[in-house]
Short mmCIF file of C-alpha atoms in Angstrom, two decimals:
data_model
loop_
_atom_site.label_atom_id
_atom_site.label_comp_id
_atom_site.label_asym_id
_atom_site.label_seq_id
_atom_site.Cartn_x
_atom_site.Cartn_y
_atom_site.Cartn_z
CA UNK B 10 68.20 28.79 139.83
CA UNK B 11 67.47 31.85 141.97
CA UNK B 12 64.74 34.41 141.38
CA UNK B 13 67.46 36.98 140.65
CA UNK B 14 68.37 34.95 137.56
CA UNK B 15 64.79 35.22 136.34
CA UNK B 16 64.64 38.93 137.06
CA UNK B 17 67.65 39.49 134.83
CA UNK B 18 65.58 38.31 131.88
CA UNK B 19 66.48 34.65 131.43
CA UNK B 20 64.30 32.66 129.06
CA UNK B 21 64.87 29.38 130.90
CA UNK B 22 61.77 27.62 132.20
CA UNK B 23 61.86 26.77 135.93
CA UNK B 24 61.15 23.24 137.05
CA UNK B 25 58.46 24.37 139.48
CA UNK B 26 56.33 27.38 138.63
CA UNK B 27 54.60 26.96 141.95
CA UNK B 28 57.84 27.94 143.68
CA UNK B 29 58.91 30.53 141.12
CA UNK B 30 55.64 32.48 141.36
CA UNK B 31 55.23 32.29 145.14
CA UNK B 32 56.30 35.90 145.77
CA UNK B 33 53.56 37.27 143.46
CA UNK B 34 50.66 35.71 145.37
CA UNK B 35 50.30 38.15 148.26
CA UNK B 36 47.24 40.37 147.65
CA UNK B 37 47.18 44.07 148.53
CA UNK B 38 43.92 44.83 150.37
CA UNK B 39 44.04 48.54 149.55
CA UNK B 40 44.57 47.72 145.88
CA UNK B 41 41.60 45.35 146.02
CA UNK B 42 39.34 48.10 147.39
CA UNK B 43 40.60 50.53 144.75
CA UNK B 44 39.94 48.08 141.92
CA UNK B 45 36.36 47.59 143.13
CA UNK B 46 35.76 51.33 143.39
CA UNK B 47 37.16 52.21 139.93
CA UNK B 48 34.95 49.49 138.43
CA UNK B 49 31.69 49.58 140.38
CA UNK B 50 31.31 53.36 140.69
CA UNK B 51 31.58 54.06 136.91
CA UNK B 52 29.26 51.11 136.25
CA UNK B 53 26.56 52.46 138.58
CA UNK B 54 27.03 55.94 137.11
CA UNK B 55 26.67 54.72 133.53
CA UNK B 56 23.63 52.63 134.43
CA UNK B 57 22.00 55.62 136.11
CA UNK B 58 22.71 58.00 133.22
CA UNK B 59 21.38 55.45 130.72
CA UNK B 60 18.22 54.97 132.78
CA UNK B 61 17.60 58.70 133.08
CA UNK B 62 18.07 59.23 129.34
CA UNK B 63 15.84 56.30 128.38
CA UNK B 64 13.03 57.39 130.71
CA UNK B 65 13.19 60.86 129.16
CA UNK B 66 12.69 59.53 125.65
CA UNK B 67 16.29 58.98 124.53
CA UNK B 68 15.86 55.26 123.90
CA UNK B 69 19.14 55.03 121.98
CA UNK B 70 21.04 55.63 125.23
CA UNK B 71 20.39 52.08 126.44
CA UNK B 72 22.25 50.23 123.64
CA UNK B 73 24.93 52.94 123.25
CA UNK B 74 25.93 53.21 126.91
CA UNK B 75 25.58 49.44 127.25
CA UNK B 76 28.95 48.94 125.53
CA UNK B 77 31.18 50.62 128.15
CA UNK B 78 28.88 49.46 130.95
CA UNK B 79 29.20 45.87 129.72
CA UNK B 80 32.98 46.26 129.71
CA UNK B 81 32.82 47.30 133.35
CA UNK B 82 30.53 44.37 134.12
CA UNK B 83 33.08 42.01 132.57
CA UNK B 84 35.70 43.59 134.83
CA UNK B 85 33.44 43.06 137.84
CA UNK B 86 33.20 39.40 136.89
CA UNK B 87 37.02 39.27 136.86
CA UNK B 88 37.07 40.79 140.36
CA UNK B 89 34.57 38.14 141.43
CA UNK B 90 36.82 35.59 139.75
CA UNK B 91 39.81 36.70 141.85
CA UNK B 92 37.64 36.53 144.98
CA UNK B 93 36.89 32.93 144.08
CA UNK B 94 40.62 32.18 144.01
CA UNK B 95 41.18 34.05 147.27
CA UNK B 96 43.50 36.49 145.54
CA UNK B 97 41.72 39.86 145.72
CA UNK B 98 41.92 40.21 149.53
CA UNK B 99 44.05 38.51 152.16
CA UNK B 100 41.07 37.24 154.19
CA UNK B 101 38.96 34.44 152.77
CA UNK B 102 35.73 35.69 154.38
CA UNK B 103 36.18 39.11 152.77
CA UNK B 104 36.83 37.52 149.38
CA UNK B 105 33.72 35.38 149.73
CA UNK B 106 31.31 38.13 150.76
CA UNK B 107 32.59 40.59 148.15
CA UNK B 108 32.35 37.79 145.58
CA UNK B 109 28.74 37.07 146.58
CA UNK B 110 27.81 40.74 146.28
CA UNK B 111 29.43 41.03 142.86
CA UNK B 112 27.63 37.83 141.83
CA UNK B 113 24.30 39.64 142.07
CA UNK B 114 25.48 42.20 139.50
CA UNK B 115 27.08 39.60 137.22
CA UNK B 116 24.11 37.17 137.49
CA UNK B 117 26.59 34.52 138.67
CA UNK B 118 25.98 32.61 141.95
CA UNK B 119 29.38 32.91 143.61
CA UNK B 120 29.70 29.76 145.74
CA UNK B 121 28.29 27.51 143.01
CA UNK B 122 30.50 29.08 140.34
CA UNK B 123 33.58 28.90 142.60
CA UNK B 124 33.19 25.14 142.98
CA UNK B 125 32.74 24.47 139.27
CA UNK B 126 35.65 26.79 138.46
CA UNK B 127 37.85 24.93 140.95
CA UNK B 128 37.05 21.72 139.06
CA UNK B 129 38.05 23.46 135.84
CA UNK B 130 41.45 24.44 137.27
CA UNK B 131 42.02 20.96 138.68
CA UNK B 132 41.20 19.17 135.42
CA UNK B 133 41.85 21.57 132.52
CA UNK B 134 43.33 19.66 129.59
CA UNK B 135 42.51 16.26 131.11
CA UNK B 136 40.57 14.11 128.64
CA UNK B 137 39.43 11.85 131.49
CA UNK B 138 37.79 14.68 133.46
CA UNK B 139 35.80 16.79 131.01
CA UNK B 140 32.33 18.19 131.56
CA UNK B 141 32.35 20.69 134.44
CA UNK B 142 33.42 24.30 134.06
CA UNK B 143 34.76 23.96 130.53
CA UNK B 144 33.72 24.09 126.87
CA UNK B 145 32.54 20.63 125.83
CA UNK B 146 35.21 19.20 123.53
CA UNK B 147 35.12 15.83 121.76
CA UNK B 148 37.99 13.93 120.24
CA UNK B 149 37.77 13.05 116.56
CA UNK B 150 37.19 9.39 117.46
CA UNK B 151 34.41 10.25 119.92
CA UNK B 152 32.68 12.46 117.38
CA UNK B 153 32.79 9.76 114.70
CA UNK B 154 31.45 7.19 117.15
CA UNK B 155 28.32 9.24 117.83
CA UNK B 156 25.04 8.71 116.06
CA UNK B 157 23.98 11.12 113.34
CA UNK B 158 21.77 12.93 115.86
CA UNK B 159 24.62 13.06 118.37
CA UNK B 160 26.96 14.58 115.79
CA UNK B 161 24.26 17.12 114.85
CA UNK B 162 23.82 18.15 118.50
CA UNK B 163 27.56 18.66 118.88
CA UNK B 164 27.73 20.59 115.58
CA UNK B 165 24.91 22.87 116.76
CA UNK B 166 26.53 23.35 120.18
CA UNK B 167 29.79 24.38 118.51
CA UNK B 168 28.20 26.64 115.89
CA UNK B 169 29.26 30.29 116.42
CA UNK B 170 25.63 31.47 116.48
CA UNK B 171 24.96 29.14 119.40
CA UNK B 172 28.34 29.36 121.15
CA UNK B 173 28.54 33.16 121.06
CA UNK B 174 24.91 34.08 120.37
CA UNK B 175 22.33 32.00 122.21
CA UNK B 176 24.81 30.31 124.52
CA UNK B 177 25.95 33.29 126.63
CA UNK B 178 22.38 34.48 127.18
CA UNK B 179 21.29 30.97 128.16
CA UNK B 180 24.26 30.52 130.51
CA UNK B 181 24.01 33.74 132.49
CA UNK B 182 20.25 34.35 132.39
CA UNK B 183 18.89 30.79 132.57
CA UNK B 184 21.46 28.10 133.43
CA UNK B 185 22.96 29.94 136.40
CA UNK B 186 19.53 30.05 138.04
CA UNK B 187 20.04 26.40 139.06
CA UNK B 188 23.24 24.65 140.24
CA UNK B 189 23.56 22.63 137.03
CA UNK B 190 26.24 19.97 137.42
CA UNK B 191 26.20 20.16 141.22
CA UNK B 192 22.54 19.52 141.95
CA UNK B 193 23.40 16.51 144.14
CA UNK B 194 26.45 18.08 145.78
CA UNK B 195 24.87 19.29 149.01
CA UNK B 196 23.17 22.50 150.06
CA UNK B 197 25.88 25.05 149.29
CA UNK B 198 25.32 25.22 145.50
CA UNK B 199 21.56 25.47 146.06
CA UNK B 200 21.84 28.17 148.73
CA UNK B 201 24.25 30.09 146.52
CA UNK B 202 22.03 30.04 143.43
CA UNK B 203 18.73 30.63 145.23
CA UNK B 204 20.11 33.47 147.36
CA UNK B 205 21.63 35.10 144.29
CA UNK B 206 18.35 34.68 142.40
CA UNK B 207 16.45 36.30 145.26
CA UNK B 208 18.83 39.27 145.36
CA UNK B 209 18.67 39.68 141.56
CA UNK B 210 14.87 39.57 141.68
CA UNK B 211 14.79 42.14 144.49
CA UNK B 212 17.18 44.45 142.69
CA UNK B 213 15.24 44.14 139.43
CA UNK B 214 11.90 44.75 141.19
CA UNK B 215 13.23 47.91 142.83
CA UNK B 216 14.64 49.27 139.56
CA UNK B 217 11.45 48.42 137.65
CA UNK B 218 9.43 50.21 140.33
CA UNK B 219 11.67 53.27 139.96
CA UNK B 220 11.94 53.54 136.16
CA UNK B 221 9.44 51.05 134.69
CA UNK B 222 9.77 47.67 133.01
CA UNK B 223 10.49 48.97 129.49
CA UNK B 224 13.38 51.29 130.46
CA UNK B 225 14.81 48.61 132.75
CA UNK B 226 14.93 46.08 129.92
CA UNK B 227 16.37 48.65 127.49
CA UNK B 228 19.22 49.40 129.89
CA UNK B 229 19.93 46.09 131.63
CA UNK B 230 19.19 43.79 128.69
CA UNK B 231 21.97 44.98 126.33
CA UNK B 232 24.47 45.24 129.18
CA UNK B 233 24.06 41.66 130.38
CA UNK B 234 23.94 40.24 126.84
CA UNK B 235 27.08 42.05 125.65
CA UNK B 236 28.97 41.23 128.85
CA UNK B 237 27.90 37.57 128.73
CA UNK B 238 29.02 37.23 125.11
CA UNK B 239 32.37 38.87 125.86
CA UNK B 240 32.86 36.60 128.86
CA UNK B 241 32.14 33.42 126.91
CA UNK B 242 34.44 34.59 124.10
CA UNK B 243 37.30 35.18 126.53
CA UNK B 244 36.84 31.81 128.20
CA UNK B 245 36.70 30.11 124.80
CA UNK B 246 39.94 31.66 123.53
CA UNK B 247 41.72 30.84 126.78
CA UNK B 248 41.71 27.11 125.99
CA UNK B 249 40.32 26.55 122.50
CA UNK B 250 43.30 27.25 120.25
CA UNK B 251 45.09 25.00 117.77
CA UNK B 252 48.22 24.14 119.78
CA UNK B 253 46.44 23.71 123.09
CA UNK B 254 47.17 20.76 125.37
CA UNK B 255 44.99 17.73 126.08
CA UNK B 256 46.20 14.46 127.59
CA UNK B 257 44.92 11.67 129.81
CA UNK B 258 45.93 9.20 132.45
CA UNK B 259 49.50 9.47 133.70
CA UNK B 260 50.45 11.72 130.80
CA UNK B 261 48.47 14.59 132.35
CA UNK B 262 50.01 16.88 134.94
CA UNK B 263 48.90 20.28 136.16
CA UNK B 264 51.96 22.31 135.19
CA UNK B 265 52.07 21.07 131.58
CA UNK B 266 48.32 21.53 131.20
CA UNK B 267 48.52 25.07 132.59
CA UNK B 268 51.55 26.15 130.59
CA UNK B 269 50.65 24.54 127.27
CA UNK B 270 46.85 24.32 127.47
CA UNK B 271 46.11 27.97 128.29
CA UNK B 272 46.63 30.89 125.94
CA UNK B 273 48.29 34.27 126.25
CA UNK B 274 45.60 36.41 124.62
CA UNK B 275 47.56 39.52 123.69
CA UNK B 276 45.03 42.36 123.86
CA UNK B 277 45.46 46.16 123.65
CA UNK B 278 46.06 47.87 127.03
CA UNK B 279 42.52 49.22 127.32
CA UNK B 280 41.10 45.74 126.75
CA UNK B 281 43.54 44.27 129.25
CA UNK B 282 42.12 46.70 131.83
CA UNK B 283 38.49 45.85 131.09
CA UNK B 284 39.23 42.11 131.12
CA UNK B 285 41.33 42.16 134.28
CA UNK B 286 44.42 40.78 132.48
CA UNK B 287 42.65 37.43 132.16
CA UNK B 288 44.25 37.06 128.73
CA UNK B 289 47.48 36.20 130.55
CA UNK B 290 45.75 32.95 131.18
CA UNK B 291 48.69 30.56 131.12
CA UNK B 292 50.20 32.40 134.09
CA UNK B 293 46.84 32.40 135.86
CA UNK B 294 46.61 28.62 135.50
CA UNK B 295 50.20 28.16 136.64
CA UNK B 296 49.33 29.98 139.87
CA UNK B 297 45.71 31.02 140.36
CA UNK B 298 46.53 32.81 143.62
CA UNK B 299 48.38 35.59 141.77
CA UNK B 300 46.13 38.71 141.83
CA UNK B 301 45.08 39.83 138.35
CA UNK B 302 46.93 43.14 138.63
CA UNK B 303 50.23 41.29 139.19
CA UNK B 304 50.01 39.05 136.13
CA UNK B 305 51.83 41.61 133.91
CA UNK B 306 54.68 41.63 136.47
CA UNK B 307 55.12 37.90 135.92
CA UNK B 308 55.40 38.40 132.16
CA UNK B 309 57.93 41.15 132.73
CA UNK B 310 60.08 39.07 135.07
CA UNK B 311 59.80 35.82 133.09
CA UNK B 312 60.27 36.71 129.38
CA UNK B 313 59.95 33.05 128.43
CA UNK B 314 56.23 33.36 129.13
CA UNK B 315 55.62 36.36 126.87
CA UNK B 316 55.48 34.39 123.61
CA UNK B 317 54.13 31.14 125.05
CA UNK B 318 50.78 30.36 123.35
CA UNK B 319 50.56 34.01 122.30
CA UNK B 320 47.43 34.80 120.29
CA UNK B 321 46.47 38.17 118.84
CA UNK B 322 42.91 39.28 118.15
CA UNK B 323 43.03 38.42 114.43
CA UNK B 324 44.43 34.98 115.19
CA UNK B 325 41.74 34.41 117.80
CA UNK B 326 39.00 34.74 115.18
CA UNK B 327 40.35 31.62 113.47
CA UNK B 328 39.95 29.62 116.68
CA UNK B 329 36.16 29.55 116.26
CA UNK B 330 36.40 26.77 113.68
CA UNK B 331 38.54 24.52 115.92
CA UNK B 332 36.11 22.05 117.45
CA UNK B 333 37.66 18.55 117.71
CA UNK B 334 40.78 17.24 119.43
CA UNK B 335 42.88 15.15 117.07
CA UNK B 336 44.73 12.60 119.21
CA UNK B 337 47.04 11.72 116.30
CA UNK B 338 48.36 15.24 115.63
CA UNK B 339 47.76 16.57 119.18
CA UNK B 340 45.94 19.71 118.10
CA UNK B 341 42.44 21.08 117.73
CA UNK B 342 41.03 20.80 114.22
CA UNK B 343 37.89 21.83 112.35
CA UNK B 344 35.05 19.61 111.14
CA UNK B 345 36.37 20.06 107.59
CA UNK B 346 39.86 18.87 108.57
CA UNK B 347 38.34 15.86 110.31
CA UNK B 348 36.39 14.94 107.17
CA UNK B 349 39.48 15.29 104.98
CA UNK B 350 41.55 13.17 107.36
CA UNK B 351 38.89 10.47 107.33
CA UNK B 352 38.73 10.54 103.55
CA UNK B 353 42.48 10.12 103.27
CA UNK B 354 42.52 7.26 105.77
CA UNK B 355 39.72 5.50 103.88
CA UNK B 356 41.62 5.90 100.58
CA UNK B 357 44.78 4.46 102.10
CA UNK B 358 42.86 1.55 103.60
CA UNK B 359 41.17 0.65 100.27
CA UNK B 360 43.17 -1.76 98.01
CA UNK B 361 43.77 -0.45 94.47
CA UNK B 362 41.70 -3.23 92.91
CA UNK B 363 38.76 -2.48 95.18
CA UNK B 364 39.04 1.22 94.48
CA UNK B 365 38.88 0.50 90.74
#
């Protein structure tokens, strides 16, 4: 089937998305520069205004202006994300150095994060390769096989107050200060994290010298916390939905995992801009080289993708309770559903006389 057939609005799924999406992968360098400017300049301006207001006694300005500033910081992370995939600029070196610079603002060591994120793309939805660059997910059988303490740890990890409260702050402020998961993988992850830490410390020291510790914390603190929480929420919804895809062994393949294991988070246009269209995540996993600003073009040209794994904001709220992969029904379920299923299986396994 030719691309012209797709452009006419067919709903047929191509055999190879890698081939079908090839023409969308070429980045526009001028567009990349523009996207950085329209994100970084407003962010710096908002940060400066907030700092000036806070130092002049308007302490409310920090938390209030933190909301749009955090949105811009999320967008900067998405630009860094595209640099990591080599899709913001045509030259790899330019992608890497821009990504490293943005990593100082996002508190994310670029080279270390790029490697863990590459593992995520290579193994998303593979039950045999969990643990790096993803949300820890147990199967029902694995959860039941754990000790009481092990189940409690997993329950706490998956609790919304931890996942979207303490977790984001811990991840971006503490965990990213060391190359966790790649500590024995050579010097690159260490150089990346330590160099980023040094730049963050230098930037913070300069700003504290200029405006003082209190105003710095009132401005930077809310921004990084809100942005971190939004980032973790987006990543969670991208793969943690009821009809997601998990498989193992020979059953797993990249295209199925990308198409069926990644969501289409349908957000309002303004939120799509702030999040760099990352909600079109199934397309991103089908071809990570497609620049973020071209993802809507793919949806337009391939209508079959528009309703695939489509989740609205209200629906996404219900995904928080989905914590275990049920290998029998091939869907994510809640702790309550797992308990009910176990109760039913125990009832069926008990002879009537014994039950009496």
